[in-house]
Short mmCIF file of C-alpha atoms in Angstrom, two decimals:
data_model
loop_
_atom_site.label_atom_id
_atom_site.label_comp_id
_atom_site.label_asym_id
_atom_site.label_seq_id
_atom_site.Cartn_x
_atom_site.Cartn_y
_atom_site.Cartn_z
CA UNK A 1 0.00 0.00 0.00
CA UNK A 2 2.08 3.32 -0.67
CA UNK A 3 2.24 5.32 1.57
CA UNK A 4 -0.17 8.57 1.84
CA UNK A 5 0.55 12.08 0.15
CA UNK A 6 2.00 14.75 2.12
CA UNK A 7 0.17 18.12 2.09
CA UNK A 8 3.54 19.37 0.31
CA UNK A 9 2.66 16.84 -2.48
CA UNK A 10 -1.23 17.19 -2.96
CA UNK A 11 -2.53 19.06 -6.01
CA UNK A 12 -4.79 22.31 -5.15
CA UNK A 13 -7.17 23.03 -8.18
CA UNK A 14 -7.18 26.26 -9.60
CA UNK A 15 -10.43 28.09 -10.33
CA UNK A 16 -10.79 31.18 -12.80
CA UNK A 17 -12.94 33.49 -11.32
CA UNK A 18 -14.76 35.66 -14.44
CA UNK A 19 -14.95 39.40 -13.26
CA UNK A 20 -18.15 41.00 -11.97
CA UNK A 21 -20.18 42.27 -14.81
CA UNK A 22 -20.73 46.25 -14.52
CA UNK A 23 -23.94 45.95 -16.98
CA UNK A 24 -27.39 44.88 -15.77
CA UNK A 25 -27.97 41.19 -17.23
CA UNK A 26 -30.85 40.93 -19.75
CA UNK A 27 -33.03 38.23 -19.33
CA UNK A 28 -34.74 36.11 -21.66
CA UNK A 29 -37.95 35.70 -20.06
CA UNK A 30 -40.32 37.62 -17.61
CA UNK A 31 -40.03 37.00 -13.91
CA UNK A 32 -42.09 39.61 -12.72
CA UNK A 33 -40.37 42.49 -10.79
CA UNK A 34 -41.06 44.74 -12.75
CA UNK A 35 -44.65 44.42 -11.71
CA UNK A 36 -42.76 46.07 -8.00
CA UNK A 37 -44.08 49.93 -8.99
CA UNK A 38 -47.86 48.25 -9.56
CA UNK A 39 -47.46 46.73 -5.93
CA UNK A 40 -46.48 50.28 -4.53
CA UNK A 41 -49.16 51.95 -6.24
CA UNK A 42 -51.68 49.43 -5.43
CA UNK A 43 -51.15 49.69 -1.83
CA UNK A 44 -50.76 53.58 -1.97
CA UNK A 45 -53.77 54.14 -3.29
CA UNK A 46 -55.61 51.52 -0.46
CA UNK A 47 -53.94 53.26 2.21
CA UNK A 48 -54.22 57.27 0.95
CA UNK A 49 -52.18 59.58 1.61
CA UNK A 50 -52.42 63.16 4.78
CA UNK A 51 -51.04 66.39 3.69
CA UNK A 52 -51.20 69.30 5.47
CA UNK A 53 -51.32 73.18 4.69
CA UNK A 54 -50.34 76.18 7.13
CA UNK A 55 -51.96 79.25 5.66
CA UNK A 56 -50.71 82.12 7.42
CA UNK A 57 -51.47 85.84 6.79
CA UNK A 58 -53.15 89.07 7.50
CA UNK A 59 -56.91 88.93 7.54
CA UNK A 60 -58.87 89.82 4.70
CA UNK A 61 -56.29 88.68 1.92
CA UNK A 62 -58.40 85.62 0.25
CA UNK A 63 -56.49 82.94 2.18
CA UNK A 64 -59.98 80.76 2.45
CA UNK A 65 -61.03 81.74 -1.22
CA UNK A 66 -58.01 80.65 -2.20
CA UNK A 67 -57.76 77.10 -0.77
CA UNK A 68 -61.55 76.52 -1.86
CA UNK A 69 -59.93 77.42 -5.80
CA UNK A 70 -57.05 74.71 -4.84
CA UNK A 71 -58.91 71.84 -4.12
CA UNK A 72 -62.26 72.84 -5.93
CA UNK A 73 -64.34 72.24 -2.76
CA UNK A 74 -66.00 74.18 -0.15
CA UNK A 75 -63.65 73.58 2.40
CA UNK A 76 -64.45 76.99 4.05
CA UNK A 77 -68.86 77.59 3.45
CA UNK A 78 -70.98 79.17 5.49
CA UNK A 79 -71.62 77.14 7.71
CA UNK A 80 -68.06 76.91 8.68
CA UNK A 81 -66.77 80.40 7.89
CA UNK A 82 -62.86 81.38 6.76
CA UNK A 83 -60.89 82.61 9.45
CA UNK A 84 -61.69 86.65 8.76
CA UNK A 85 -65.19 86.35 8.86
CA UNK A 86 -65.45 84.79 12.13
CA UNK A 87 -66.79 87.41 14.76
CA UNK A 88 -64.44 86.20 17.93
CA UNK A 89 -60.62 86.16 16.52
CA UNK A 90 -57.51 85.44 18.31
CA UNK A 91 -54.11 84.19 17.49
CA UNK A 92 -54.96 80.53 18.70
CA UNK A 93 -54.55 77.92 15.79
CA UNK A 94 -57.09 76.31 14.25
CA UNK A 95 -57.30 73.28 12.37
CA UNK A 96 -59.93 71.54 9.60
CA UNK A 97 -59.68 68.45 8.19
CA UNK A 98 -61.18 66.86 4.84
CA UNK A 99 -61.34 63.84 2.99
CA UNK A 100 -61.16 64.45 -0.45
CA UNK A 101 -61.42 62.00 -3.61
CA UNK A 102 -60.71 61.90 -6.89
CA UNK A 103 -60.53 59.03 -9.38
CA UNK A 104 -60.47 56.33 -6.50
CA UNK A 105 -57.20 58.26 -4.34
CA UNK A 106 -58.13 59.46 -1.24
CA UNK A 107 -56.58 62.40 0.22
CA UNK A 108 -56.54 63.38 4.31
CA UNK A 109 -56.01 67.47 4.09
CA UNK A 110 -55.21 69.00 7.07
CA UNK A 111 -55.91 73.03 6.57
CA UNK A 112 -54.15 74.72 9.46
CA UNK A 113 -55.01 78.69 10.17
CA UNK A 114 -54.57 81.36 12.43
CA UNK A 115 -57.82 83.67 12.52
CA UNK A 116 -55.99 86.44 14.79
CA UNK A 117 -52.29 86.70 12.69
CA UNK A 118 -51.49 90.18 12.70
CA UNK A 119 -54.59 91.85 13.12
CA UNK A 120 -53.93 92.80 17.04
CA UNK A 121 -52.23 96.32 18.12
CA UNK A 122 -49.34 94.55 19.52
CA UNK A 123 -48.05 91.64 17.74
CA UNK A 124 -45.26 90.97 19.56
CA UNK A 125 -44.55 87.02 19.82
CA UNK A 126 -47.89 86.53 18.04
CA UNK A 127 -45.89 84.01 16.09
CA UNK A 128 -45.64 81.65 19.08
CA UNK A 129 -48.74 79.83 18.72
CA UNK A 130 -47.85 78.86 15.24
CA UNK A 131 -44.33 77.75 16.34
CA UNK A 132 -45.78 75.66 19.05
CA UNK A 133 -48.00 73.62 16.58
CA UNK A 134 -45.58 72.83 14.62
CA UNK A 135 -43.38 71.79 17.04
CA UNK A 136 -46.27 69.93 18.82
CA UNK A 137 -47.01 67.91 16.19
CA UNK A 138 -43.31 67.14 15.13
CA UNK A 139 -42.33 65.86 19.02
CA UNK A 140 -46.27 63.68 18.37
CA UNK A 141 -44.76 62.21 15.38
CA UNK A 142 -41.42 61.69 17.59
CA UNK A 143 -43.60 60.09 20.49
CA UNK A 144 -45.25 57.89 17.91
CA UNK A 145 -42.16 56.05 16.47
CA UNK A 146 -40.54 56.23 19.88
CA UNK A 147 -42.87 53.70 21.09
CA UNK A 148 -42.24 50.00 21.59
CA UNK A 149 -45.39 48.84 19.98
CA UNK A 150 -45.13 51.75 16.75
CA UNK A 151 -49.08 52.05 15.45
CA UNK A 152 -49.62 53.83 12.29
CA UNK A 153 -50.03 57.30 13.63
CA UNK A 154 -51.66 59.61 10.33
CA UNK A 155 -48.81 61.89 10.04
CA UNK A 156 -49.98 65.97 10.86
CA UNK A 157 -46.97 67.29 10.58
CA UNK A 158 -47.16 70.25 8.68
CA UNK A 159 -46.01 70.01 4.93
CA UNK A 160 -46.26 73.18 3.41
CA UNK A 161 -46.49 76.97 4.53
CA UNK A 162 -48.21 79.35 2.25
CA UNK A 163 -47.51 82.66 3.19
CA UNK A 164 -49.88 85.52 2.18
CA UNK A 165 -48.08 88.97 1.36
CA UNK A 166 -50.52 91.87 1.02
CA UNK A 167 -50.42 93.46 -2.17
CA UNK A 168 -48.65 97.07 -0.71
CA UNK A 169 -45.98 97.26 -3.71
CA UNK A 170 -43.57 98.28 -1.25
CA UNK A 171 -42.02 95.11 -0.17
CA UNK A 172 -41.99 92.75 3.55
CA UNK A 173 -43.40 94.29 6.55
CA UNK A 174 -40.99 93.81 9.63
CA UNK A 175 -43.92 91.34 10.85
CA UNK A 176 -43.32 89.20 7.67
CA UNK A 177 -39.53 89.12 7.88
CA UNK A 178 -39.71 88.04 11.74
CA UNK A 179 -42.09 85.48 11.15
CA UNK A 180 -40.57 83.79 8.02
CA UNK A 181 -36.74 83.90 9.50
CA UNK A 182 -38.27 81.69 11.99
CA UNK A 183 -40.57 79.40 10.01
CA UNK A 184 -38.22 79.05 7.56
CA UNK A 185 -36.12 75.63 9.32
CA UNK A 186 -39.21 74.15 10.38
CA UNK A 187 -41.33 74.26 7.58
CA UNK A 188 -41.48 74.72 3.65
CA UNK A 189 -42.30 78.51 3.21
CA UNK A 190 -44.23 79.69 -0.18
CA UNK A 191 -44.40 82.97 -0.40
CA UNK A 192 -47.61 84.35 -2.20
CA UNK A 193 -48.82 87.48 -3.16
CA UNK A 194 -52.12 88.04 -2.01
CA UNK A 195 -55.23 89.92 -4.54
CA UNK A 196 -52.58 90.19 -7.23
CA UNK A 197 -55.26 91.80 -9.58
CA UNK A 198 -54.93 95.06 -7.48
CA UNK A 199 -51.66 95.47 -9.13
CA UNK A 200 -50.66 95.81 -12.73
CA UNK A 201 -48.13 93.70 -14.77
CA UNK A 202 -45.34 95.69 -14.23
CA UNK A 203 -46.36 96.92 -10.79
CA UNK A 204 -46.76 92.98 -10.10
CA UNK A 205 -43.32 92.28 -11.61
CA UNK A 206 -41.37 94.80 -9.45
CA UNK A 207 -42.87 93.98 -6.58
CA UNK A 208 -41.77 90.21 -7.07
CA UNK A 209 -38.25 91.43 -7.61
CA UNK A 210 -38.51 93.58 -4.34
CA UNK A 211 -39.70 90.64 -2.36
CA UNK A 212 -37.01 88.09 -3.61
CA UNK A 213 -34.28 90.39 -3.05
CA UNK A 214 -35.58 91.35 0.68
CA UNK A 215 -35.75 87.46 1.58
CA UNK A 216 -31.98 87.11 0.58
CA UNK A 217 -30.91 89.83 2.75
CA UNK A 218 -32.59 88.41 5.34
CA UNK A 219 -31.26 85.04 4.72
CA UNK A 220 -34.97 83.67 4.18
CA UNK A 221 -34.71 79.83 3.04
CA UNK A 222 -37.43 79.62 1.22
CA UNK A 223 -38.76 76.07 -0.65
CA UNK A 224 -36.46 75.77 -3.38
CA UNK A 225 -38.27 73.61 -6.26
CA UNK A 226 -36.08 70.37 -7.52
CA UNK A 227 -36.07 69.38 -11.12
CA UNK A 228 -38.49 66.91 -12.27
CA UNK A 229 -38.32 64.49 -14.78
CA UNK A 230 -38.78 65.56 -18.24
CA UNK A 231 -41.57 62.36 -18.84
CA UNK A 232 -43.40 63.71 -16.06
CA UNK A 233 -43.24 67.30 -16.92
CA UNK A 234 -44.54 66.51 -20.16
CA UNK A 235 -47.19 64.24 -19.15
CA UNK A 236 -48.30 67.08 -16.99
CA UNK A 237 -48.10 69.74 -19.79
CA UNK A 238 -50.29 67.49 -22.08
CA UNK A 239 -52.84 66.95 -19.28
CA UNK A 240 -53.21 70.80 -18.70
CA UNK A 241 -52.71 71.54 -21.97
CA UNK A 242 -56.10 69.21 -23.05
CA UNK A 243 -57.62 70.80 -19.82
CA UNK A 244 -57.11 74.38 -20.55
CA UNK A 245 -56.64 75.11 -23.73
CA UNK A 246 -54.53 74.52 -26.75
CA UNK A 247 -52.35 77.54 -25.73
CA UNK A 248 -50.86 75.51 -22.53
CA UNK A 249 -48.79 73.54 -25.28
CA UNK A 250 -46.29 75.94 -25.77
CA UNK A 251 -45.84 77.20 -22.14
CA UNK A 252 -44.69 74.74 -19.45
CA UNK A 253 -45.98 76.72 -16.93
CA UNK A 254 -45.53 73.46 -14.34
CA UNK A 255 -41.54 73.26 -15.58
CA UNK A 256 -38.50 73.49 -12.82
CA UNK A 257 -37.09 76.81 -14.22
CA UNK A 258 -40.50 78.74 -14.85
CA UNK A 259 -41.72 77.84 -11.15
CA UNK A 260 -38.69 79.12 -9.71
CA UNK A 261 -39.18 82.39 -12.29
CA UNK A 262 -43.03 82.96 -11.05
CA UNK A 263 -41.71 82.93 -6.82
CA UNK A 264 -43.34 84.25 -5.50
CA UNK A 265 -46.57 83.39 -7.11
CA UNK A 266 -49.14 86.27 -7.30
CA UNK A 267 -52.67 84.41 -7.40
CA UNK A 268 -56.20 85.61 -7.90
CA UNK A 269 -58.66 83.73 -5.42
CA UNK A 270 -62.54 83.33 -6.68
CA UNK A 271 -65.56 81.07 -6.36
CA UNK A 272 -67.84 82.65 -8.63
CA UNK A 273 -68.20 80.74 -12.13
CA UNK A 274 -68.70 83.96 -14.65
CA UNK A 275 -68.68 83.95 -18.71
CA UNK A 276 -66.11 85.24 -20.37
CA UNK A 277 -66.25 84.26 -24.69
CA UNK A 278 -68.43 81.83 -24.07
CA UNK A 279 -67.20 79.90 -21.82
CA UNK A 280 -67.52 79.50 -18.08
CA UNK A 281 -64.74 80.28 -15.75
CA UNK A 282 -63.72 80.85 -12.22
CA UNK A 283 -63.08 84.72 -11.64
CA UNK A 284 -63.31 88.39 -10.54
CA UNK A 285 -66.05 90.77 -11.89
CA UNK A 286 -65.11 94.14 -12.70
CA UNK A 287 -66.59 96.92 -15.09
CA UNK A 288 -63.15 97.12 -16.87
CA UNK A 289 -63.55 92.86 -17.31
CA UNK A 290 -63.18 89.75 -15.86
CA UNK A 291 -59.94 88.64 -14.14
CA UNK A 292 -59.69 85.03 -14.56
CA UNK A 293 -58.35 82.39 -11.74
CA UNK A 294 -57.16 80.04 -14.08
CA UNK A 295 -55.55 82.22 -16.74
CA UNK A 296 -51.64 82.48 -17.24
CA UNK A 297 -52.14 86.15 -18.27
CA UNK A 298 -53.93 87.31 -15.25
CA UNK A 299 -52.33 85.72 -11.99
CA UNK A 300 -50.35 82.53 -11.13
CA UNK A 301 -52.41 80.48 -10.01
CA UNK A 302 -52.46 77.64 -11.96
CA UNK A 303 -48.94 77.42 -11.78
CA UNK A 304 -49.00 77.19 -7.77
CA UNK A 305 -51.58 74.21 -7.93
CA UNK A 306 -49.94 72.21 -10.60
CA UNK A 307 -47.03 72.52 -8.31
CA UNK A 308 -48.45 72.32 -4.94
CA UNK A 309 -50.92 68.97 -5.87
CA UNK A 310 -49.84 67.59 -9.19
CA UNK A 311 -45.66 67.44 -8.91
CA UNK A 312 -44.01 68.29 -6.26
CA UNK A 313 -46.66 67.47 -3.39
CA UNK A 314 -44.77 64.04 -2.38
CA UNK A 315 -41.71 66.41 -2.65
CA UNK A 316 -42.88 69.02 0.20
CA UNK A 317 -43.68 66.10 2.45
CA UNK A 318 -40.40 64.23 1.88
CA UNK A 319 -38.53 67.51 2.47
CA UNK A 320 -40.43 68.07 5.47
CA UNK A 321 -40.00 64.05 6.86
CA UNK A 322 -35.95 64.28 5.52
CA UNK A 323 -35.00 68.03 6.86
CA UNK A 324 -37.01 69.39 8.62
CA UNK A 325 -38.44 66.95 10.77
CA UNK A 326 -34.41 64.94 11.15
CA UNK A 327 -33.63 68.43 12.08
CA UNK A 328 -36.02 68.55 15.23
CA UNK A 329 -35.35 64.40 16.24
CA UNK A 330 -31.36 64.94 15.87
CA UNK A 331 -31.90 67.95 18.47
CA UNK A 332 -33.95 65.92 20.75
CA UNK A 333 -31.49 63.04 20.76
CA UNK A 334 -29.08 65.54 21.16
CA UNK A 335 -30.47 67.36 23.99
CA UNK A 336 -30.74 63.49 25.71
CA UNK A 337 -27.73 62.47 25.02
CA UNK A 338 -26.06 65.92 26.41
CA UNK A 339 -28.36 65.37 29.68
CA UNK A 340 -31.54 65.61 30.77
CA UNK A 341 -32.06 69.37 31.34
CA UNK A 342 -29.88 70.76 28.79
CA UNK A 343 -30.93 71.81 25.23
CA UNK A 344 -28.86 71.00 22.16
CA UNK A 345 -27.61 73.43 20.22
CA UNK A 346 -29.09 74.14 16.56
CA UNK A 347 -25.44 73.84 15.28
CA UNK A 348 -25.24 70.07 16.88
CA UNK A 349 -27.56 68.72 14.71
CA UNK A 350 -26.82 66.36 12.46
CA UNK A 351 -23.59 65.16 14.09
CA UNK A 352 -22.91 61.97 15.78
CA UNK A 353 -22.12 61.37 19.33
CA UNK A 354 -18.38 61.43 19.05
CA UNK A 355 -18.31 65.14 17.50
CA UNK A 356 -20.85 66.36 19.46
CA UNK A 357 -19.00 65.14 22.25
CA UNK A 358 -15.55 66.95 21.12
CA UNK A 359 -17.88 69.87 20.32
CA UNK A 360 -19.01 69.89 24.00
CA UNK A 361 -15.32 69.84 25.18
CA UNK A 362 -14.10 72.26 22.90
CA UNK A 363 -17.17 74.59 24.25
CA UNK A 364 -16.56 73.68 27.95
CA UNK A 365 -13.19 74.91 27.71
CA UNK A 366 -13.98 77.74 25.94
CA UNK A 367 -16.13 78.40 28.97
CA UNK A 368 -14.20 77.89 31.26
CA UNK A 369 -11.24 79.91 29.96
CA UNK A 370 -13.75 82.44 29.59
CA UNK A 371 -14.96 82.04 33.43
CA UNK A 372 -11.09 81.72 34.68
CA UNK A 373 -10.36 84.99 33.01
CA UNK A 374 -13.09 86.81 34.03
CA UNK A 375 -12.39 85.52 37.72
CA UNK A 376 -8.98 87.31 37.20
CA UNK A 377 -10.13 90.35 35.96
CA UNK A 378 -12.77 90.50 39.08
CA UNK A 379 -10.18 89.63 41.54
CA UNK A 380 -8.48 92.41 40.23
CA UNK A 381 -10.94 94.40 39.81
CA UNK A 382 -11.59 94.04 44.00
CA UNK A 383 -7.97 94.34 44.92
CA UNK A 384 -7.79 97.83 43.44
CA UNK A 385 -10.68 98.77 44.79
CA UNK A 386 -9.43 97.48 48.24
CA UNK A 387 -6.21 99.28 47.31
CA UNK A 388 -8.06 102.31 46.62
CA UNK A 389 -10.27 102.35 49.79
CA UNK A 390 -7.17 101.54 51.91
CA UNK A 391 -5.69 104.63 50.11
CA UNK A 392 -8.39 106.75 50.92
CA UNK A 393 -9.13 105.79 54.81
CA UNK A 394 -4.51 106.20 55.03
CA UNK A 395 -5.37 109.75 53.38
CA UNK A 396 -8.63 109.97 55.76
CA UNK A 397 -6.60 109.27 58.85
CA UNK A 398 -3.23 111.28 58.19
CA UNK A 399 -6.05 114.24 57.67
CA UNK A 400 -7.69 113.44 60.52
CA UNK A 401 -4.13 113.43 62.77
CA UNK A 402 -2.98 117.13 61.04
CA UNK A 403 -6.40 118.32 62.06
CA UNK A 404 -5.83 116.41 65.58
CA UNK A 405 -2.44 118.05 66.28
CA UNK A 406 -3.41 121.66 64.59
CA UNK A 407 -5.91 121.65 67.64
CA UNK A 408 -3.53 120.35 70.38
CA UNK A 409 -1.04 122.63 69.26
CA UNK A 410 -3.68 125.82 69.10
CA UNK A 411 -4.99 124.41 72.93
CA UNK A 412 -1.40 124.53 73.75
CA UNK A 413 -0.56 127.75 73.25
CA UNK A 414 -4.17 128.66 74.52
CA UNK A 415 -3.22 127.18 77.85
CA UNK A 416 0.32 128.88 77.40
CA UNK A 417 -1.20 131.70 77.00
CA UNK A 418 -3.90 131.71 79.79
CA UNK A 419 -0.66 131.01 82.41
CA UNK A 420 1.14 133.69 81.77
CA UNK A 421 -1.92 135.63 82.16
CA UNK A 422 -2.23 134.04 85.08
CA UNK A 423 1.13 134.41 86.79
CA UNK A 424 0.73 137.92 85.55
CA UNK A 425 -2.29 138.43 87.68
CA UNK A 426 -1.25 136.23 90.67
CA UNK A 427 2.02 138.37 90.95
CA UNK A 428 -0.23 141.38 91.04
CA UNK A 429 -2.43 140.15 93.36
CA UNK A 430 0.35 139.14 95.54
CA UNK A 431 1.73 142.60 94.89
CA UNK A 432 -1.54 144.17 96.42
CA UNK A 433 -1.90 141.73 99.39
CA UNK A 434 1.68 142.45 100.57
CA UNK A 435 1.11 146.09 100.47
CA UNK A 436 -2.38 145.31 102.65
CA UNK A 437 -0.14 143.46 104.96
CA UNK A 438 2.53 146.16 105.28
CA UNK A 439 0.18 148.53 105.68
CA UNK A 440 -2.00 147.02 108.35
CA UNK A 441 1.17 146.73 109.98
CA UNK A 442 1.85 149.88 109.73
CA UNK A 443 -1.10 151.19 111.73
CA UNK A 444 -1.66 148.23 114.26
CA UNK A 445 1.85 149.45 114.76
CA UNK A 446 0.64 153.06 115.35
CA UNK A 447 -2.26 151.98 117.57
CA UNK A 448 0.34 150.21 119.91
CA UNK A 449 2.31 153.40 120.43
CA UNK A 450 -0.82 155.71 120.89
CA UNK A 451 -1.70 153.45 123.57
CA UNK A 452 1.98 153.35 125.22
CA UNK A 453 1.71 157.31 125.20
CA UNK A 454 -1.16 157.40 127.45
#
């Protein structure tokens, strides 16, 4: 039997390994993932979708007019009045919600107001209300996945902001540029102007220009739109071109570039049907004509609803679930993990542990350099003024003994003074006694020899 191979003498097989492919492999046949978007949609569509809208703005600008134009419903009737023509207003905020349908998707719209917004004679922190909501509902959102058992909380969080400008032609009020700098990193801000058929073209384009420029010296972020797909854009085109005329072809008033060129949008509220060339539209009456809702040439607004429901609505509420909301958690986790008590800083989030932590250090030394050298300069501060009071009681006290000897020296020389008087008068008094003496001497001596005599 011969004897068994050494591992030095076995044979290894070699393999060839063929390199990766880089290119996607077609396949012959159909195996049915591509079916994967039909699955999505399917189950979409069963379970709707929530959006909600912030309308914030003066009274009396058309904010309920224009969300019944949006959505083509009577969200705000008579029986449930828009926030200005409610008789008791304050700054407390309201919300409604709807279900709305429309070819079999069903929509959850959340419409959030604020009756009182501006209308009081001192607004001062009549913003807080509105911050509060929308920080309540973003730490209910928080609450809900933070659970063990997670249930499928409808998410309120609020989506989109649409922020009504009046129509002065002179740019932001101080009330607008407060309130926007601090909605603008918790919530996607559209800025609208308001009645836009109170101004004219060029009146409306200047005023546009003023506005933009005034948010970027403020360092407003407003929403910034993000490209869509040129299939999409088309399909929507075609779809409002069918809708609204054949002169919707050649404009894409929906496209990336001419959104961004109509911020911010100037729209025309209305929910009267009038004719106008024989046909019936949604619009303004006026004796000089009709000013149409849904017409390119008269305000924006078809523009802001293509953009606000047909393309970029998923967008707003994946920028507000992505930024905004990751924004708010990572500062709550960071205000936990820094210690119950303590609030994270706005520039923390976003960061892991590990920097945050370095961040901390780096700040706690700062601190405390800070603290140690504003010890010193107290501590010196005190010991001069120690110095200086010791100075003064010295300077108090020398005084005090040149005044003390001036008067024992004058007292002195007073009682100097007052003995040599003294001595002067006690030698003259002496003086006159001895002369009494010697002369009542004198005459006892006189009497003695009168008396010898006889």
């Amino acid at each position: 039997m011969p004897p068994p191979h050494s591992t030095s003498d076995r044979k290894i097989p070699t393999y060839i390994v063929a390199p990766p492919a880089n290119r996607a492999k077609d396949m012959e046949g159909y195996v049915g993932f591509a079916n994967l978007p039909n699955q999505v949609y399917r189950r979409s569509v069963k379970k709707g979708f929530d959006f909600t809208l912030m309308v914030v703005g003066e009274s009396g600008l058309g904010k309920s007019t224009l969300i019944n134009s949006l959505f083509l419903t009577d969200i705000y009737s008579a029986a449930y009045p828009g926030p200005s023509q409610r008789i008791k207003k304050t700054s407390k905020v309201e919300t409604s919600n709807v279900h709305l349908k429309e070819n079999g998707v069903n929509l959850r719209l959340t419409i959030v107001d604020t009756p009182g917004f501006g209308d009081q004679v001192d607004n001062s922190n009549c913003w807080q209300p509105i911050l509060e909501h929308i920080d309540t509902k973003f730490e209910e959102y928080l609450n809900a996945e933070s659970r063990v058992n997670r249930c499928s909380l409808p998410d309120k969080r609020v989506h989109c902001c649409l922020y009504f400008i009046a129509p002065s032609g002179h740019g932001l009020k101080p009330l607008d540029v407060e309130l926007m700098k601090r909605l603008h990193d918790k919530v996607n801000i559209i800025p609208l102007i308001a009645k836009a058929d109170t101004l004219t073209p060029d009146e409306c384009k200047d005023f546009k220009k003023r506005i933009l420029k005034e948010i970027k010296e403020n360092e407003i972020n407003i929403y910034e739109f993000p490209d869509v797909e040129d299939e999409e854009e088309n399909n929507v085109s075609k779809k409002t071109a069918r809708k609204n005329g054949p002169k919707e072809v050649v404009v894409k008033e929906d496209s990336p570039n001419s959104l961004k060129e109509r911020v911010p949008f100037a729209v025309v509220g209305s929910n009267m049907i009038l004719e106008a060339n024989g046909k019936r539209v949604r619009g303004r009456q006026y004796p000089w004509g009709i000013a149409e809702v849904e017409n390119l040439d008269h305000c924006d607004f078809i523009p802001l609803r293509n953009m606000l429901i047909r393309t970029h609505m998923q967008d707003l509420k994946d920028v507000t679930n992505n930024s905004h909301y990751e924004n708010y958690r990572c500062k709550n986790l960071s205000a936990v993990t820094a210690g119950e008590g303590k609030k994270a800083s706005s520039k923390m989030a976003g960061k892991n542990p590990l920097a945050q932590f370095e961040e901390e250090r780096r700040e706690h030394e700062i601190r405390m350099q800070k603290m140690k050298s504003e010890m010193e300069q107290v501590f010196e501060m005190k010991v001069q003024e120690k110095k200086q009071k010791l100075k003064d009681s010295e300077m108090d006290l020398q005084k005090r003994l040149e005044t003390m000897k001036k008067s024992l020296e004058q007292q002195k020389n007073e009682l100097e003074n007052r003995k040599k008087q003294f001595q002067v008068e006690r030698a003259a008094f002496e003086h006159v006694m001895e002369e009494r003496r010697k002369n009542d001497t004198k005459s006892l001596d006189k009497r003695k020899h009168k008396k010898a005599i006889f």
